[in-house]
């Protein structure tokens, strides 16, 4: 059988097809790199219309990545999807706080979701780069802590997916004056979150 | 703030909303459990129309899961998304062959993709349950080995996502007379693959 076998060739060709099919847009070149990677991951052109990239968000993300930051994720899937070679080149690290044993204990003791406990723990440990692909409650919690001046996030990917709370959680987080990229409505997910982070890292590493 | 904090309540409510909004269909109860979980993971109702569940596929998958099988995945993301508690209850295991060092070496030496080398290795080790959420080339390879009578897969999730080869790979694998669930067209992905596997496991464990 005759088919393209080199992963980088496949990616290049895919991005070309996406560019041809996505039609007119007003994205900058850097924004486009993010949008295309999200479409590449989902084969869903709808993301072109529902992604929100706040002015200055890319610069904030890149400056965190350049100084070597810890990235918070709310699922092991998002963690798995974030490119480890690029992370390592940047001296960054990623941690799924939700999967930690101490976080599970706090959640159980206080009858809150693991995601909420995870955000508290991450804030305590000084995390500034937050990636949410799953848990709406975590976004509500981060907003709460930010308004109380207990959290100072410098960049947020807000992309929980789902039918209960996801859309509302993204509307709420957008009310904060913080650099962020969100997926509006019900869509999003771990794969989408990881694609956004990868696109940002590749702006520096590739 | 007042919002649902118990994960199981959120899931139940989500499935109810999906049921209300998905409209008419001809799925059996077990098929519906799979379709709803895929929509739950993606917030994309389109999956209702593009999922293909071959007759007998659910029974084949369940009998493998009940005897304690090894599940092949082509990404660490799909691996991360497969529920470990359910796996453990079933005495099953999951492995991302693509991430193995020996597979990387074979791929490099023979100038094939890691995914192709991974399939060869899995077949060699007697794997019968295959999950593809990423790599079209792996599906082509499994078809090739099956036609040569070297591989005897008993259940396949065929859900590579993308713009180069994904759709074709799924058309090709469907030509084999093997129990399978596929996502037709360009859509699919690690998250979708994991959702399908979880839905199958929950039929036994929940």
CSV table of C-alpha atoms in Angstrom, one decimal:
chain,number,residue,atom,x,y,z
A,1,UNK,CA,0.0,0.0,0.0
A,2,UNK,CA,1.1,3.5,-0.8
A,3,UNK,CA,0.6,6.1,1.9
A,4,UNK,CA,2.4,8.9,3.6
A,5,UNK,CA,4.5,7.4,6.5
A,6,UNK,CA,6.4,10.3,7.9
A,7,UNK,CA,4.5,11.9,10.8
A,8,UNK,CA,5.8,15.5,10.0
A,9,UNK,CA,4.7,15.2,6.4
A,10,UNK,CA,1.3,14.1,7.5
A,11,UNK,CA,1.0,17.1,9.8
A,12,UNK,CA,2.2,19.6,7.2
A,13,UNK,CA,-0.3,18.2,4.6
A,14,UNK,CA,-3.1,18.3,7.2
A,15,UNK,CA,-2.5,21.9,8.1
A,16,UNK,CA,-2.5,22.8,4.4
A,17,UNK,CA,-5.9,21.1,3.9
A,18,UNK,CA,-7.3,22.8,7.0
A,19,UNK,CA,-6.1,26.2,5.7
A,20,UNK,CA,-7.7,25.6,2.4
A,21,UNK,CA,-11.0,24.5,3.8
A,22,UNK,CA,-11.4,26.8,6.8
A,23,UNK,CA,-12.4,29.8,4.6
A,24,UNK,CA,-12.0,33.5,5.5
A,25,UNK,CA,-11.0,34.6,9.0
A,26,UNK,CA,-9.4,37.4,10.9
A,27,UNK,CA,-6.8,35.5,12.9
A,28,UNK,CA,-3.2,36.7,13.2
A,29,UNK,CA,-0.6,34.2,12.1
A,30,UNK,CA,0.0,33.1,15.7
A,31,UNK,CA,-3.7,32.8,16.5
A,32,UNK,CA,-4.1,30.7,13.3
A,33,UNK,CA,-1.4,28.3,14.5
A,34,UNK,CA,-3.6,27.6,17.5
A,35,UNK,CA,-6.9,27.4,15.7
A,36,UNK,CA,-5.4,25.0,13.0
A,37,UNK,CA,-3.9,22.7,15.7
A,38,UNK,CA,-7.3,22.5,17.5
A,39,UNK,CA,-9.0,21.6,14.2
A,40,UNK,CA,-6.2,19.1,13.4
A,41,UNK,CA,-7.0,17.4,16.7
A,42,UNK,CA,-10.7,17.2,16.4
A,43,UNK,CA,-11.4,17.4,12.6
A,44,UNK,CA,-14.1,19.9,13.7
A,45,UNK,CA,-14.1,23.3,11.9
A,46,UNK,CA,-16.6,24.6,14.3
A,47,UNK,CA,-13.7,25.5,16.7
A,48,UNK,CA,-12.8,28.3,14.3
A,49,UNK,CA,-16.0,30.1,15.5
A,50,UNK,CA,-16.0,29.2,19.2
A,51,UNK,CA,-12.4,29.8,20.2
A,52,UNK,CA,-11.7,33.0,22.1
A,53,UNK,CA,-8.1,34.2,22.2
A,54,UNK,CA,-7.9,37.3,24.4
A,55,UNK,CA,-5.6,40.1,23.3
A,56,UNK,CA,-2.2,39.6,24.9
A,57,UNK,CA,-3.0,36.0,25.9
A,58,UNK,CA,-0.4,34.5,23.5
A,59,UNK,CA,2.3,36.9,24.8
A,60,UNK,CA,1.5,36.0,28.4
A,61,UNK,CA,1.6,32.3,27.7
A,62,UNK,CA,4.9,32.5,25.8
A,63,UNK,CA,6.6,34.5,28.5
A,64,UNK,CA,5.6,32.0,31.2
A,65,UNK,CA,6.8,29.1,28.9
A,66,UNK,CA,10.1,30.9,28.3
A,67,UNK,CA,10.8,31.3,31.9
A,68,UNK,CA,10.1,27.7,32.7
A,69,UNK,CA,6.7,27.3,34.3
A,70,UNK,CA,4.6,24.6,35.9
A,71,UNK,CA,1.4,23.8,33.9
A,72,UNK,CA,-1.7,22.8,35.8
A,73,UNK,CA,-3.9,20.2,34.1
A,74,UNK,CA,-7.2,18.8,35.4
A,75,UNK,CA,-6.9,15.4,33.6
A,76,UNK,CA,-4.2,12.8,32.9
A,77,UNK,CA,-5.4,12.9,29.3
A,78,UNK,CA,-4.5,16.5,28.9
A,79,UNK,CA,-1.2,15.8,30.6
A,80,UNK,CA,-0.6,12.9,28.2
A,81,UNK,CA,-1.4,15.1,25.2
A,82,UNK,CA,1.1,17.8,26.0
A,83,UNK,CA,4.3,17.3,24.1
A,84,UNK,CA,7.0,16.2,26.5
A,85,UNK,CA,10.0,17.0,24.2
A,86,UNK,CA,8.8,20.6,23.8
A,87,UNK,CA,8.2,20.9,27.6
A,88,UNK,CA,11.6,19.6,28.3
A,89,UNK,CA,13.3,22.0,25.8
A,90,UNK,CA,11.5,24.9,27.6
A,91,UNK,CA,12.4,23.6,31.1
A,92,UNK,CA,8.7,23.5,31.9
A,93,UNK,CA,6.7,20.8,33.7
A,94,UNK,CA,3.2,19.7,33.7
A,95,UNK,CA,1.2,18.2,36.6
A,96,UNK,CA,-2.2,16.8,36.9
A,97,UNK,CA,-3.1,18.0,40.4
A,98,UNK,CA,-6.4,16.3,40.3
A,99,UNK,CA,-4.7,12.9,40.3
A,100,UNK,CA,-2.6,13.6,43.4
A,101,UNK,CA,-3.3,11.6,46.6
A,102,UNK,CA,-3.2,14.6,48.9
A,103,UNK,CA,-5.8,16.3,46.7
A,104,UNK,CA,-8.1,13.3,46.8
A,105,UNK,CA,-7.9,13.4,50.6
A,106,UNK,CA,-8.8,17.1,50.8
A,107,UNK,CA,-11.7,16.6,48.4
A,108,UNK,CA,-13.1,13.7,50.4
A,109,UNK,CA,-12.7,15.4,53.8
A,110,UNK,CA,-14.3,18.6,52.7
A,111,UNK,CA,-16.9,17.1,50.3
A,112,UNK,CA,-15.8,19.1,47.3
A,113,UNK,CA,-14.8,17.9,43.9
A,114,UNK,CA,-11.2,16.8,43.4
A,115,UNK,CA,-10.9,19.5,40.7
A,116,UNK,CA,-11.8,22.2,43.3
A,117,UNK,CA,-9.3,20.8,45.8
A,118,UNK,CA,-6.7,20.6,43.0
A,119,UNK,CA,-7.0,24.2,42.2
A,120,UNK,CA,-6.6,25.2,45.8
A,121,UNK,CA,-3.5,23.1,46.0
A,122,UNK,CA,-2.0,24.5,42.8
A,123,UNK,CA,-2.6,28.1,43.9
A,124,UNK,CA,-0.9,27.3,47.3
A,125,UNK,CA,2.1,26.0,45.3
A,126,UNK,CA,2.3,29.2,43.2
A,127,UNK,CA,1.1,27.8,39.8
A,128,UNK,CA,0.4,30.6,37.3
A,129,UNK,CA,-0.5,28.6,34.1
A,130,UNK,CA,-3.8,26.8,34.3
A,131,UNK,CA,-5.3,24.3,31.7
A,132,UNK,CA,-8.8,23.2,32.2
A,133,UNK,CA,-10.2,20.6,29.7
A,134,UNK,CA,-12.6,18.8,31.9
A,135,UNK,CA,-13.9,20.3,35.2
A,136,UNK,CA,-16.2,23.3,35.3
A,137,UNK,CA,-16.1,23.4,39.1
A,138,UNK,CA,-12.3,24.0,38.9
A,139,UNK,CA,-12.9,27.1,36.9
A,140,UNK,CA,-15.5,28.4,39.3
A,141,UNK,CA,-13.0,27.8,42.1
A,142,UNK,CA,-10.2,29.6,40.4
A,143,UNK,CA,-12.5,32.6,39.8
A,144,UNK,CA,-13.5,32.6,43.4
A,145,UNK,CA,-9.9,32.5,44.7
A,146,UNK,CA,-8.8,35.2,42.2
A,147,UNK,CA,-11.6,37.5,43.3
A,148,UNK,CA,-10.5,36.9,46.9
A,149,UNK,CA,-7.0,37.9,45.8
A,150,UNK,CA,-5.7,34.4,46.9
A,151,UNK,CA,-4.9,33.3,43.3
A,152,UNK,CA,-3.0,35.2,40.7
A,153,UNK,CA,-3.2,33.2,37.5
A,154,UNK,CA,-1.2,34.7,34.6
A,155,UNK,CA,-2.6,32.5,31.8
A,156,UNK,CA,-5.7,30.2,31.6
A,157,UNK,CA,-6.9,27.7,29.0
A,158,UNK,CA,-10.6,27.4,29.7
A,159,UNK,CA,-11.9,24.5,27.7
A,160,UNK,CA,-14.1,22.2,29.8
A,161,UNK,CA,-16.4,20.1,27.6
A,162,UNK,CA,-19.9,19.1,28.6
A,163,UNK,CA,-23.6,19.6,29.2
A,164,UNK,CA,-23.7,20.6,32.9
A,165,UNK,CA,-21.8,23.7,34.0
A,166,UNK,CA,-19.1,23.8,31.2
A,167,UNK,CA,-20.5,26.7,29.2
A,168,UNK,CA,-21.4,28.7,32.4
A,169,UNK,CA,-17.9,28.1,33.8
A,170,UNK,CA,-16.3,29.6,30.7
A,171,UNK,CA,-18.6,32.6,30.8
A,172,UNK,CA,-17.7,33.2,34.4
A,173,UNK,CA,-13.9,32.9,34.0
A,174,UNK,CA,-14.0,35.3,31.0
A,175,UNK,CA,-15.3,38.0,33.4
A,176,UNK,CA,-11.9,38.1,35.0
A,177,UNK,CA,-9.2,40.4,33.5
A,178,UNK,CA,-6.7,37.7,32.9
A,179,UNK,CA,-4.9,36.5,29.7
A,180,UNK,CA,-6.8,33.5,28.5
A,181,UNK,CA,-7.9,31.3,25.7
A,182,UNK,CA,-11.3,29.7,26.0
A,183,UNK,CA,-13.7,27.5,24.0
A,184,UNK,CA,-17.1,28.9,24.2
A,185,UNK,CA,-20.3,26.8,24.5
A,186,UNK,CA,-20.3,23.1,25.3
A,187,UNK,CA,-17.3,21.9,23.3
A,188,UNK,CA,-13.7,21.6,24.4
A,189,UNK,CA,-11.9,18.7,26.1
A,190,UNK,CA,-8.6,17.4,27.1
A,191,UNK,CA,-7.5,16.9,23.6
A,192,UNK,CA,-8.4,20.5,22.7
A,193,UNK,CA,-6.6,21.9,25.7
A,194,UNK,CA,-3.5,19.9,25.0
A,195,UNK,CA,-3.5,21.1,21.4
A,196,UNK,CA,-3.7,24.7,22.5
A,197,UNK,CA,-0.7,24.2,24.8
A,198,UNK,CA,1.3,22.4,22.2
A,199,UNK,CA,0.6,25.1,19.6
A,200,UNK,CA,1.9,27.7,22.1
A,201,UNK,CA,5.1,25.7,22.9
A,202,UNK,CA,5.8,25.1,19.2
A,203,UNK,CA,5.9,28.9,18.6
A,204,UNK,CA,9.1,28.8,20.6
A,205,UNK,CA,10.5,25.4,20.0
A,206,UNK,CA,10.0,24.8,16.3
B,1,UNK,CA,-21.9,29.8,44.1
B,2,UNK,CA,-24.5,27.0,43.7
B,3,UNK,CA,-23.6,24.3,41.3
B,4,UNK,CA,-23.6,20.5,41.2
B,5,UNK,CA,-20.4,19.2,42.8
B,6,UNK,CA,-20.8,15.4,42.7
B,7,UNK,CA,-19.2,14.0,39.6
B,8,UNK,CA,-21.7,11.1,39.3
B,9,UNK,CA,-24.6,13.5,39.5
B,10,UNK,CA,-23.1,15.6,36.7
B,11,UNK,CA,-22.7,12.6,34.5
B,12,UNK,CA,-26.2,11.4,35.1
B,13,UNK,CA,-27.7,14.8,34.3
B,14,UNK,CA,-25.4,15.1,31.2
B,15,UNK,CA,-26.6,11.8,29.8
B,16,UNK,CA,-30.2,12.8,30.4
B,17,UNK,CA,-29.7,16.1,28.4
B,18,UNK,CA,-27.9,14.1,25.6
B,19,UNK,CA,-30.9,11.7,25.4
B,20,UNK,CA,-33.4,14.6,25.2
B,21,UNK,CA,-31.5,16.4,22.5
B,22,UNK,CA,-30.2,13.6,20.3
B,23,UNK,CA,-33.6,13.0,18.8
B,24,UNK,CA,-34.8,9.8,17.1
B,25,UNK,CA,-32.5,6.8,16.5
B,26,UNK,CA,-32.4,3.1,16.1
B,27,UNK,CA,-29.7,2.2,18.6
B,28,UNK,CA,-30.2,-0.7,21.0
B,29,UNK,CA,-29.8,0.1,24.7
B,30,UNK,CA,-26.2,-1.0,24.7
B,31,UNK,CA,-25.3,0.8,21.6
B,32,UNK,CA,-26.9,3.9,23.0
B,33,UNK,CA,-24.7,3.7,26.1
B,34,UNK,CA,-21.7,4.0,23.7
B,35,UNK,CA,-23.1,6.7,21.6
B,36,UNK,CA,-24.1,8.9,24.5
B,37,UNK,CA,-20.6,8.5,26.2
B,38,UNK,CA,-18.9,9.6,23.0
B,39,UNK,CA,-21.2,12.7,22.8
B,40,UNK,CA,-20.6,13.3,26.5
B,41,UNK,CA,-16.9,13.5,25.8
B,42,UNK,CA,-17.0,15.7,22.7
B,43,UNK,CA,-20.3,17.7,23.0
B,44,UNK,CA,-20.6,16.8,19.4
B,45,UNK,CA,-24.0,15.2,18.3
B,46,UNK,CA,-22.6,14.5,14.9
B,47,UNK,CA,-21.1,11.3,16.4
B,48,UNK,CA,-24.6,9.8,16.4
B,49,UNK,CA,-24.5,9.7,12.6
B,50,UNK,CA,-20.9,8.7,12.0
B,51,UNK,CA,-20.4,5.9,14.6
B,52,UNK,CA,-20.5,2.4,13.1
B,53,UNK,CA,-21.1,-0.5,15.5
B,54,UNK,CA,-20.9,-3.8,13.7
B,55,UNK,CA,-23.4,-6.5,14.7
B,56,UNK,CA,-21.8,-8.7,17.3
B,57,UNK,CA,-19.1,-6.2,18.1
B,58,UNK,CA,-20.3,-5.4,21.6
B,59,UNK,CA,-20.5,-9.1,22.5
B,60,UNK,CA,-17.0,-9.7,21.2
B,61,UNK,CA,-15.6,-6.8,23.2
B,62,UNK,CA,-17.4,-7.8,26.4
B,63,UNK,CA,-16.2,-11.4,26.2
B,64,UNK,CA,-12.6,-10.2,25.8
B,65,UNK,CA,-13.0,-7.8,28.7
B,66,UNK,CA,-14.5,-10.6,30.8
B,67,UNK,CA,-11.7,-13.0,30.3
B,68,UNK,CA,-9.1,-10.3,31.2
B,69,UNK,CA,-7.5,-9.0,28.0
B,70,UNK,CA,-4.7,-6.6,27.0
B,71,UNK,CA,-5.9,-3.5,25.3
B,72,UNK,CA,-3.6,-2.0,22.6
B,73,UNK,CA,-3.7,1.8,22.3
B,74,UNK,CA,-1.8,4.0,19.9
B,75,UNK,CA,-1.5,7.0,22.1
B,76,UNK,CA,-0.7,7.8,25.8
B,77,UNK,CA,-3.8,10.1,25.7
B,78,UNK,CA,-6.2,7.2,24.9
B,79,UNK,CA,-4.4,5.1,27.6
B,80,UNK,CA,-4.8,8.0,30.1
B,81,UNK,CA,-8.5,8.2,29.2
B,82,UNK,CA,-9.3,4.6,29.8
B,83,UNK,CA,-10.8,4.1,33.3
B,84,UNK,CA,-8.2,2.3,35.5
B,85,UNK,CA,-10.6,1.3,38.2
B,86,UNK,CA,-12.8,-0.5,35.7
B,87,UNK,CA,-9.8,-2.1,34.0
B,88,UNK,CA,-8.5,-3.4,37.3
B,89,UNK,CA,-11.9,-4.8,38.3
B,90,UNK,CA,-11.9,-6.7,35.0
B,91,UNK,CA,-8.3,-7.9,35.4
B,92,UNK,CA,-7.6,-6.2,32.1
B,93,UNK,CA,-4.6,-4.1,31.2
B,94,UNK,CA,-3.9,-1.4,28.7
B,95,UNK,CA,-0.6,-0.6,26.9
B,96,UNK,CA,0.4,2.1,24.6
B,97,UNK,CA,2.8,0.1,22.3
B,98,UNK,CA,3.7,3.2,20.3
B,99,UNK,CA,5.5,4.7,23.4
B,100,UNK,CA,7.7,1.6,23.9
B,101,UNK,CA,11.4,1.9,23.4
B,102,UNK,CA,11.8,-1.3,21.5
B,103,UNK,CA,9.1,-0.2,19.1
B,104,UNK,CA,10.8,3.2,18.6
B,105,UNK,CA,14.0,1.3,17.6
B,106,UNK,CA,12.2,-1.0,15.1
B,107,UNK,CA,10.5,2.0,13.5
B,108,UNK,CA,13.8,3.9,13.2
B,109,UNK,CA,15.7,0.9,11.8
B,110,UNK,CA,13.1,0.1,9.2
B,111,UNK,CA,11.9,3.6,8.4
B,112,UNK,CA,8.3,2.9,9.2
B,113,UNK,CA,6.0,4.8,11.6
B,114,UNK,CA,6.1,3.9,15.2
B,115,UNK,CA,2.4,3.1,14.9
B,116,UNK,CA,3.2,0.4,12.3
B,117,UNK,CA,6.0,-1.1,14.4
B,118,UNK,CA,3.7,-1.0,17.4
B,119,UNK,CA,1.1,-3.1,15.7
B,120,UNK,CA,3.6,-5.7,14.6
B,121,UNK,CA,4.9,-5.9,18.2
B,122,UNK,CA,1.4,-6.2,19.6
B,123,UNK,CA,0.5,-9.0,17.2
B,124,UNK,CA,3.7,-10.8,18.1
B,125,UNK,CA,2.6,-10.6,21.7
B,126,UNK,CA,-0.9,-12.0,21.0
B,127,UNK,CA,-3.0,-8.9,21.6
B,128,UNK,CA,-6.6,-9.3,20.4
B,129,UNK,CA,-8.2,-6.0,21.4
B,130,UNK,CA,-7.0,-3.0,19.4
B,131,UNK,CA,-7.8,0.7,19.9
B,132,UNK,CA,-6.8,3.2,17.3
B,133,UNK,CA,-7.5,6.9,18.0
B,134,UNK,CA,-4.7,8.5,16.2
B,135,UNK,CA,-2.7,6.6,13.6
B,136,UNK,CA,-4.1,5.7,10.2
B,137,UNK,CA,-0.9,3.8,9.2
B,138,UNK,CA,-1.5,1.4,12.2
B,139,UNK,CA,-4.9,0.4,10.8
B,140,UNK,CA,-3.4,-0.2,7.4
B,141,UNK,CA,-0.7,-2.4,9.0
B,142,UNK,CA,-3.2,-4.4,11.0
B,143,UNK,CA,-5.3,-5.0,7.9
B,144,UNK,CA,-2.2,-6.2,6.0
B,145,UNK,CA,-1.2,-8.6,8.8
B,146,UNK,CA,-4.7,-9.9,9.1
B,147,UNK,CA,-4.9,-10.6,5.4
B,148,UNK,CA,-1.6,-12.4,5.6
B,149,UNK,CA,-3.1,-14.5,8.5
B,150,UNK,CA,-0.4,-13.2,10.8
B,151,UNK,CA,-2.8,-11.2,13.0
B,152,UNK,CA,-6.1,-12.4,14.5
B,153,UNK,CA,-7.7,-9.3,16.1
B,154,UNK,CA,-11.0,-10.1,17.8
B,155,UNK,CA,-12.2,-6.6,18.4
B,156,UNK,CA,-11.1,-3.2,17.0
B,157,UNK,CA,-12.0,0.4,17.8
B,158,UNK,CA,-11.1,2.3,14.6
B,159,UNK,CA,-11.2,6.0,15.3
B,160,UNK,CA,-8.2,7.8,13.9
B,161,UNK,CA,-8.9,11.5,13.5
B,162,UNK,CA,-7.5,13.7,10.8
B,163,UNK,CA,-7.2,14.9,7.3
B,164,UNK,CA,-4.6,12.6,5.7
B,165,UNK,CA,-5.4,8.9,5.6
B,166,UNK,CA,-7.8,8.7,8.6
B,167,UNK,CA,-11.0,8.3,6.6
B,168,UNK,CA,-9.4,5.9,4.2
B,169,UNK,CA,-7.9,3.8,7.0
B,170,UNK,CA,-11.3,3.3,8.5
B,171,UNK,CA,-12.8,2.3,5.1
B,172,UNK,CA,-10.1,-0.2,4.6
B,173,UNK,CA,-10.4,-1.8,8.1
B,174,UNK,CA,-14.2,-2.1,7.7
B,175,UNK,CA,-13.6,-4.5,4.7
B,176,UNK,CA,-12.3,-7.1,7.2
B,177,UNK,CA,-14.8,-9.5,8.7
B,178,UNK,CA,-13.9,-8.6,12.3
B,179,UNK,CA,-16.0,-7.3,15.2
B,180,UNK,CA,-15.4,-3.5,15.3
B,181,UNK,CA,-16.6,-0.1,16.2
B,182,UNK,CA,-15.5,2.7,13.9
B,183,UNK,CA,-16.0,6.5,13.5
B,184,UNK,CA,-16.5,7.2,9.8
B,185,UNK,CA,-15.1,10.2,8.1
B,186,UNK,CA,-12.4,12.5,9.5
B,187,UNK,CA,-13.6,12.7,13.1
B,188,UNK,CA,-12.5,10.5,16.0
B,189,UNK,CA,-9.5,10.8,18.3
B,190,UNK,CA,-8.0,9.5,21.6
B,191,UNK,CA,-10.8,10.9,23.7
B,192,UNK,CA,-13.5,9.2,21.5
B,193,UNK,CA,-11.6,5.9,21.6
B,194,UNK,CA,-11.3,6.0,25.3
B,195,UNK,CA,-15.0,6.8,25.7
B,196,UNK,CA,-15.9,3.8,23.6
B,197,UNK,CA,-13.7,1.5,25.7
B,198,UNK,CA,-15.1,2.9,29.0
B,199,UNK,CA,-18.7,2.5,27.8
B,200,UNK,CA,-18.0,-1.1,27.1
B,201,UNK,CA,-16.3,-1.7,30.4
B,202,UNK,CA,-19.1,0.0,32.4
B,203,UNK,CA,-21.6,-2.5,30.8
B,204,UNK,CA,-19.9,-5.1,33.0
B,205,UNK,CA,-18.6,-3.1,36.0
B,206,UNK,CA,-21.4,-0.7,36.8
